[in-house]
mmCIF file of C-alpha atoms in Angstrom:
data_model
loop_
_atom_site.group_PDB
_atom_site.id
_atom_site.type_symbol
_atom_site.label_atom_id
_atom_site.label_comp_id
_atom_site.label_asym_id
_atom_site.label_seq_id
_atom_site.Cartn_x
_atom_site.Cartn_y
_atom_site.Cartn_z
ATOM 1 C CA MET A 540 -120.607 -30.155 -22.477
ATOM 2 C CA ALA A 541 -120.035 -29.204 -26.113
ATOM 3 C CA PRO A 542 -117.174 -31.178 -27.673
ATOM 4 C CA PHE A 543 -113.763 -29.532 -27.732
ATOM 5 C CA THR A 544 -114.563 -26.016 -26.574
ATOM 6 C CA SER A 545 -111.141 -25.709 -24.968
ATOM 7 C CA LEU A 546 -107.910 -27.662 -24.726
ATOM 8 C CA VAL A 547 -109.026 -29.070 -21.381
ATOM 9 C CA ALA A 548 -112.367 -30.137 -22.841
ATOM 10 C CA ARG A 549 -110.586 -31.935 -25.643
ATOM 11 C CA ARG A 550 -110.028 -34.791 -23.246
ATOM 12 C CA VAL A 551 -106.446 -35.382 -24.259
ATOM 13 C CA LEU A 552 -104.162 -37.243 -21.900
ATOM 14 C CA SER A 553 -100.541 -38.177 -22.006
ATOM 15 C CA TRP A 554 -98.498 -40.663 -20.077
ATOM 16 C CA ALA A 555 -94.847 -41.510 -20.167
ATOM 17 C CA VAL A 556 -92.788 -43.925 -18.194
ATOM 18 C CA ALA A 557 -89.163 -43.294 -17.405
ATOM 19 C CA PRO A 558 -87.002 -46.329 -17.990
ATOM 20 C CA VAL A 559 -88.292 -49.131 -15.810
ATOM 21 C CA ALA A 560 -86.012 -51.946 -14.722
ATOM 22 C CA ALA A 561 -88.670 -54.560 -15.496
ATOM 23 C CA LEU A 562 -88.799 -53.401 -19.117
ATOM 24 C CA ILE A 563 -85.073 -53.161 -19.752
ATOM 25 C CA LEU A 564 -83.519 -55.824 -21.896
ATOM 26 C CA ALA A 565 -80.090 -55.879 -23.470
ATOM 27 C CA GLY A 566 -79.973 -54.256 -26.891
ATOM 28 C CA GLN A 567 -82.417 -52.100 -28.806
ATOM 29 C CA PRO A 568 -86.199 -52.510 -29.082
ATOM 30 C CA GLN A 569 -87.270 -55.286 -31.382
ATOM 31 C CA ALA A 570 -87.541 -54.343 -35.057
ATOM 32 C CA ALA A 571 -90.857 -53.152 -36.419
ATOM 33 C CA ASN A 572 -93.062 -55.716 -38.109
ATOM 34 C CA HIS A 573 -95.175 -55.273 -41.233
ATOM 35 C CA SER A 574 -97.940 -52.795 -40.458
ATOM 36 C CA ALA A 575 -101.633 -52.905 -41.355
ATOM 37 C CA LEU A 576 -102.787 -49.396 -40.471
ATOM 38 C CA THR A 577 -106.230 -48.164 -41.451
ATOM 39 C CA LEU A 578 -106.482 -44.978 -43.528
ATOM 40 C CA SER A 579 -107.120 -42.800 -40.454
ATOM 41 C CA GLU A 580 -104.259 -44.453 -38.553
ATOM 42 C CA SER A 581 -101.925 -43.983 -41.542
ATOM 43 C CA ALA A 582 -102.906 -40.311 -41.762
ATOM 44 C CA LEU A 583 -102.193 -39.845 -38.072
ATOM 45 C CA LEU A 584 -98.784 -41.520 -38.356
ATOM 46 C CA ALA A 585 -97.931 -39.373 -41.391
ATOM 47 C CA VAL A 586 -98.804 -36.129 -39.571
ATOM 48 C CA MET A 587 -96.936 -37.295 -36.453
ATOM 49 C CA ASN A 588 -93.858 -37.907 -38.610
ATOM 50 C CA GLU A 589 -94.252 -34.491 -40.280
ATOM 51 C CA ALA A 590 -94.106 -32.914 -36.817
ATOM 52 C CA ARG A 591 -91.052 -35.000 -35.940
ATOM 53 C CA ALA A 592 -89.309 -34.053 -39.208
ATOM 54 C CA ALA A 593 -90.018 -30.360 -38.567
ATOM 55 C CA SER A 594 -88.256 -30.795 -35.220
ATOM 56 C CA HIS A 595 -85.379 -32.780 -36.785
ATOM 57 C CA VAL A 596 -86.408 -35.990 -35.006
ATOM 58 C CA PRO A 597 -86.222 -39.399 -36.741
ATOM 59 C CA PRO A 598 -89.555 -40.824 -37.928
ATOM 60 C CA LEU A 599 -91.680 -43.283 -35.987
ATOM 61 C CA HIS A 600 -92.134 -46.752 -37.489
ATOM 62 C CA ALA A 601 -95.393 -48.633 -37.135
ATOM 63 C CA ASP A 602 -95.165 -51.869 -35.178
ATOM 64 C CA THR A 603 -97.947 -54.463 -35.427
ATOM 65 C CA ARG A 604 -97.620 -55.463 -31.763
ATOM 66 C CA LEU A 605 -98.027 -51.870 -30.596
ATOM 67 C CA GLU A 606 -100.904 -51.413 -33.068
ATOM 68 C CA ARG A 607 -102.647 -54.391 -31.486
ATOM 69 C CA ALA A 608 -102.209 -52.890 -28.008
ATOM 70 C CA ALA A 609 -103.338 -49.421 -29.122
ATOM 71 C CA ARG A 610 -106.438 -50.641 -30.966
ATOM 72 C CA ALA A 611 -107.431 -52.916 -28.093
ATOM 73 C CA HIS A 612 -107.121 -50.025 -25.638
ATOM 74 C CA SER A 613 -109.141 -47.647 -27.839
ATOM 75 C CA SER A 614 -111.838 -50.315 -28.203
ATOM 76 C CA ALA A 615 -111.874 -51.007 -24.461
ATOM 77 C CA MET A 616 -112.282 -47.298 -23.669
ATOM 78 C CA LEU A 617 -115.220 -47.057 -26.081
ATOM 79 C CA ARG A 618 -116.853 -50.165 -24.576
ATOM 80 C CA SER A 619 -116.423 -48.968 -20.996
ATOM 81 C CA GLY A 620 -117.142 -45.309 -21.664
ATOM 82 C CA SER A 621 -113.886 -44.402 -19.925
ATOM 83 C CA PHE A 622 -110.909 -42.333 -20.963
ATOM 84 C CA SER A 623 -107.718 -43.300 -19.135
ATOM 85 C CA HIS A 624 -104.330 -44.855 -19.680
ATOM 86 C CA GLY A 625 -104.603 -47.775 -17.306
ATOM 87 C CA ALA A 626 -101.585 -50.064 -17.007
ATOM 88 C CA VAL A 627 -99.684 -48.937 -20.104
ATOM 89 C CA GLY A 628 -96.435 -50.791 -19.400
ATOM 90 C CA ALA A 629 -98.203 -54.075 -18.656
ATOM 91 C CA ARG A 630 -100.409 -53.732 -21.741
ATOM 92 C CA ILE A 631 -97.395 -53.137 -23.970
ATOM 93 C CA ARG A 632 -95.440 -56.038 -22.424
ATOM 94 C CA ARG A 633 -98.429 -58.358 -23.028
ATOM 95 C CA VAL A 634 -98.106 -57.879 -26.800
ATOM 96 C CA GLY A 635 -94.415 -58.806 -26.664
ATOM 97 C CA VAL A 636 -92.707 -55.410 -26.737
ATOM 98 C CA LYS A 637 -89.773 -55.302 -24.328
ATOM 99 C CA ALA A 638 -88.388 -51.775 -24.560
ATOM 100 C CA PRO A 639 -86.627 -49.703 -21.900
ATOM 101 C CA ARG A 640 -88.931 -46.725 -22.562
ATOM 102 C CA VAL A 641 -92.650 -46.682 -23.343
ATOM 103 C CA GLY A 642 -95.223 -43.924 -23.527
ATOM 104 C CA GLU A 643 -98.752 -43.224 -24.617
ATOM 105 C CA ASN A 644 -100.853 -40.363 -25.966
ATOM 106 C CA LEU A 645 -104.640 -40.521 -25.961
ATOM 107 C CA ALA A 646 -107.240 -38.391 -27.682
ATOM 108 C CA TRP A 647 -110.821 -38.553 -28.796
ATOM 109 C CA GLY A 648 -112.798 -36.375 -31.105
ATOM 110 C CA VAL A 649 -115.802 -35.964 -33.344
ATOM 111 C CA GLY A 650 -115.829 -34.567 -36.886
ATOM 112 C CA GLN A 651 -113.016 -32.096 -37.605
ATOM 113 C CA MET A 652 -111.584 -32.608 -34.117
ATOM 114 C CA ALA A 653 -110.984 -36.282 -34.918
ATOM 115 C CA ARG A 654 -108.799 -35.543 -37.944
ATOM 116 C CA ALA A 655 -105.083 -36.273 -37.844
ATOM 117 C CA ARG A 656 -103.930 -32.632 -38.085
ATOM 118 C CA SER A 657 -106.291 -31.549 -35.298
ATOM 119 C CA ILE A 658 -105.136 -34.351 -32.997
ATOM 120 C CA VAL A 659 -101.429 -33.709 -33.622
ATOM 121 C CA ARG A 660 -101.955 -29.944 -33.205
ATOM 122 C CA MET A 661 -103.565 -30.614 -29.794
ATOM 123 C CA TRP A 662 -100.724 -32.904 -28.775
ATOM 124 C CA LEU A 663 -98.116 -30.336 -29.807
ATOM 125 C CA SER A 664 -99.910 -27.726 -27.661
ATOM 126 C CA SER A 665 -99.616 -29.914 -24.565
ATOM 127 C CA PRO A 666 -96.138 -30.216 -22.985
ATOM 128 C CA ALA A 667 -96.559 -33.871 -21.954
ATOM 129 C CA HIS A 668 -97.959 -34.954 -25.335
ATOM 130 C CA ARG A 669 -95.359 -32.939 -27.187
ATOM 131 C CA ARG A 670 -92.621 -34.611 -25.140
ATOM 132 C CA ASN A 671 -93.877 -38.085 -26.137
ATOM 133 C CA LEU A 672 -94.470 -37.192 -29.771
ATOM 134 C CA LEU A 673 -91.062 -35.568 -30.306
ATOM 135 C CA ASP A 674 -88.956 -37.843 -28.081
ATOM 136 C CA PRO A 675 -86.129 -39.080 -30.357
ATOM 137 C CA ARG A 676 -85.756 -42.205 -28.196
ATOM 138 C CA PHE A 677 -89.193 -43.381 -29.307
ATOM 139 C CA ARG A 678 -88.803 -45.118 -32.666
ATOM 140 C CA LEU A 679 -91.724 -47.574 -32.730
ATOM 141 C CA VAL A 680 -95.406 -46.708 -32.501
ATOM 142 C CA GLY A 681 -98.780 -48.356 -32.572
ATOM 143 C CA VAL A 682 -101.735 -46.232 -33.622
ATOM 144 C CA GLY A 683 -105.234 -47.372 -32.730
ATOM 145 C CA ALA A 684 -108.098 -45.202 -34.039
ATOM 146 C CA VAL A 685 -111.474 -46.807 -33.389
ATOM 147 C CA GLN A 686 -114.898 -45.274 -34.026
ATOM 148 C CA GLY A 687 -117.929 -45.669 -31.820
ATOM 149 C CA ARG A 688 -120.203 -43.929 -29.342
ATOM 150 C CA PHE A 689 -118.435 -41.999 -26.585
ATOM 151 C CA SER A 690 -119.515 -39.356 -24.097
ATOM 152 C CA GLY A 691 -122.891 -39.002 -25.814
ATOM 153 C CA TYR A 692 -121.472 -38.617 -29.331
ATOM 154 C CA SER A 693 -122.004 -41.221 -32.025
ATOM 155 C CA GLY A 694 -119.195 -41.446 -34.550
ATOM 156 C CA ALA A 695 -116.538 -40.456 -32.010
ATOM 157 C CA THR A 696 -112.992 -41.543 -32.816
ATOM 158 C CA MET A 697 -110.969 -42.866 -29.880
ATOM 159 C CA ILE A 698 -107.216 -42.696 -30.448
ATOM 160 C CA THR A 699 -104.409 -44.437 -28.613
ATOM 161 C CA THR A 700 -100.781 -44.101 -29.661
ATOM 162 C CA ASP A 701 -98.362 -46.426 -27.900
ATOM 163 C CA PHE A 702 -94.664 -45.561 -28.181
ATOM 164 C CA ALA A 703 -91.583 -47.710 -27.521
ATOM 165 C CA GLY A 704 -87.882 -47.018 -27.732
ATOM 166 C CA SER A 705 -84.529 -46.894 -26.041
#
């Protein structure tokens, strides 16, 4: 299959969890920590926040714990050759984030289709991804963009964005 010939072929998934009793703690999600995003992750966060601003939604703030979870998941998908969410809530709890609402958007691409604007454009075209991206209750995010070989393409970028909020 040629990469990204249609929205379905773009291999973009979304997952959101309604508030789960096991994740609910008193108060708001923990404050964001100092972030160490790569250039591609920073570009993706900037374009995500442009989309949120255009929809009058507060910006997302990078959180190092969510970054760790997102990068680890992107790396694991590359290693295993799989593309799935897995146990999102458990993965996010393992890095110490205790928020009443979590969600995740995934994408992968090669070349132009791996650029921040292309990824965000795809997410905005998908109702489930759009819902996660523009949800005003999500305030923290971890962006994990890892390059490797995937689905027969060298230099593929695997992207996980993990969201947390109230």
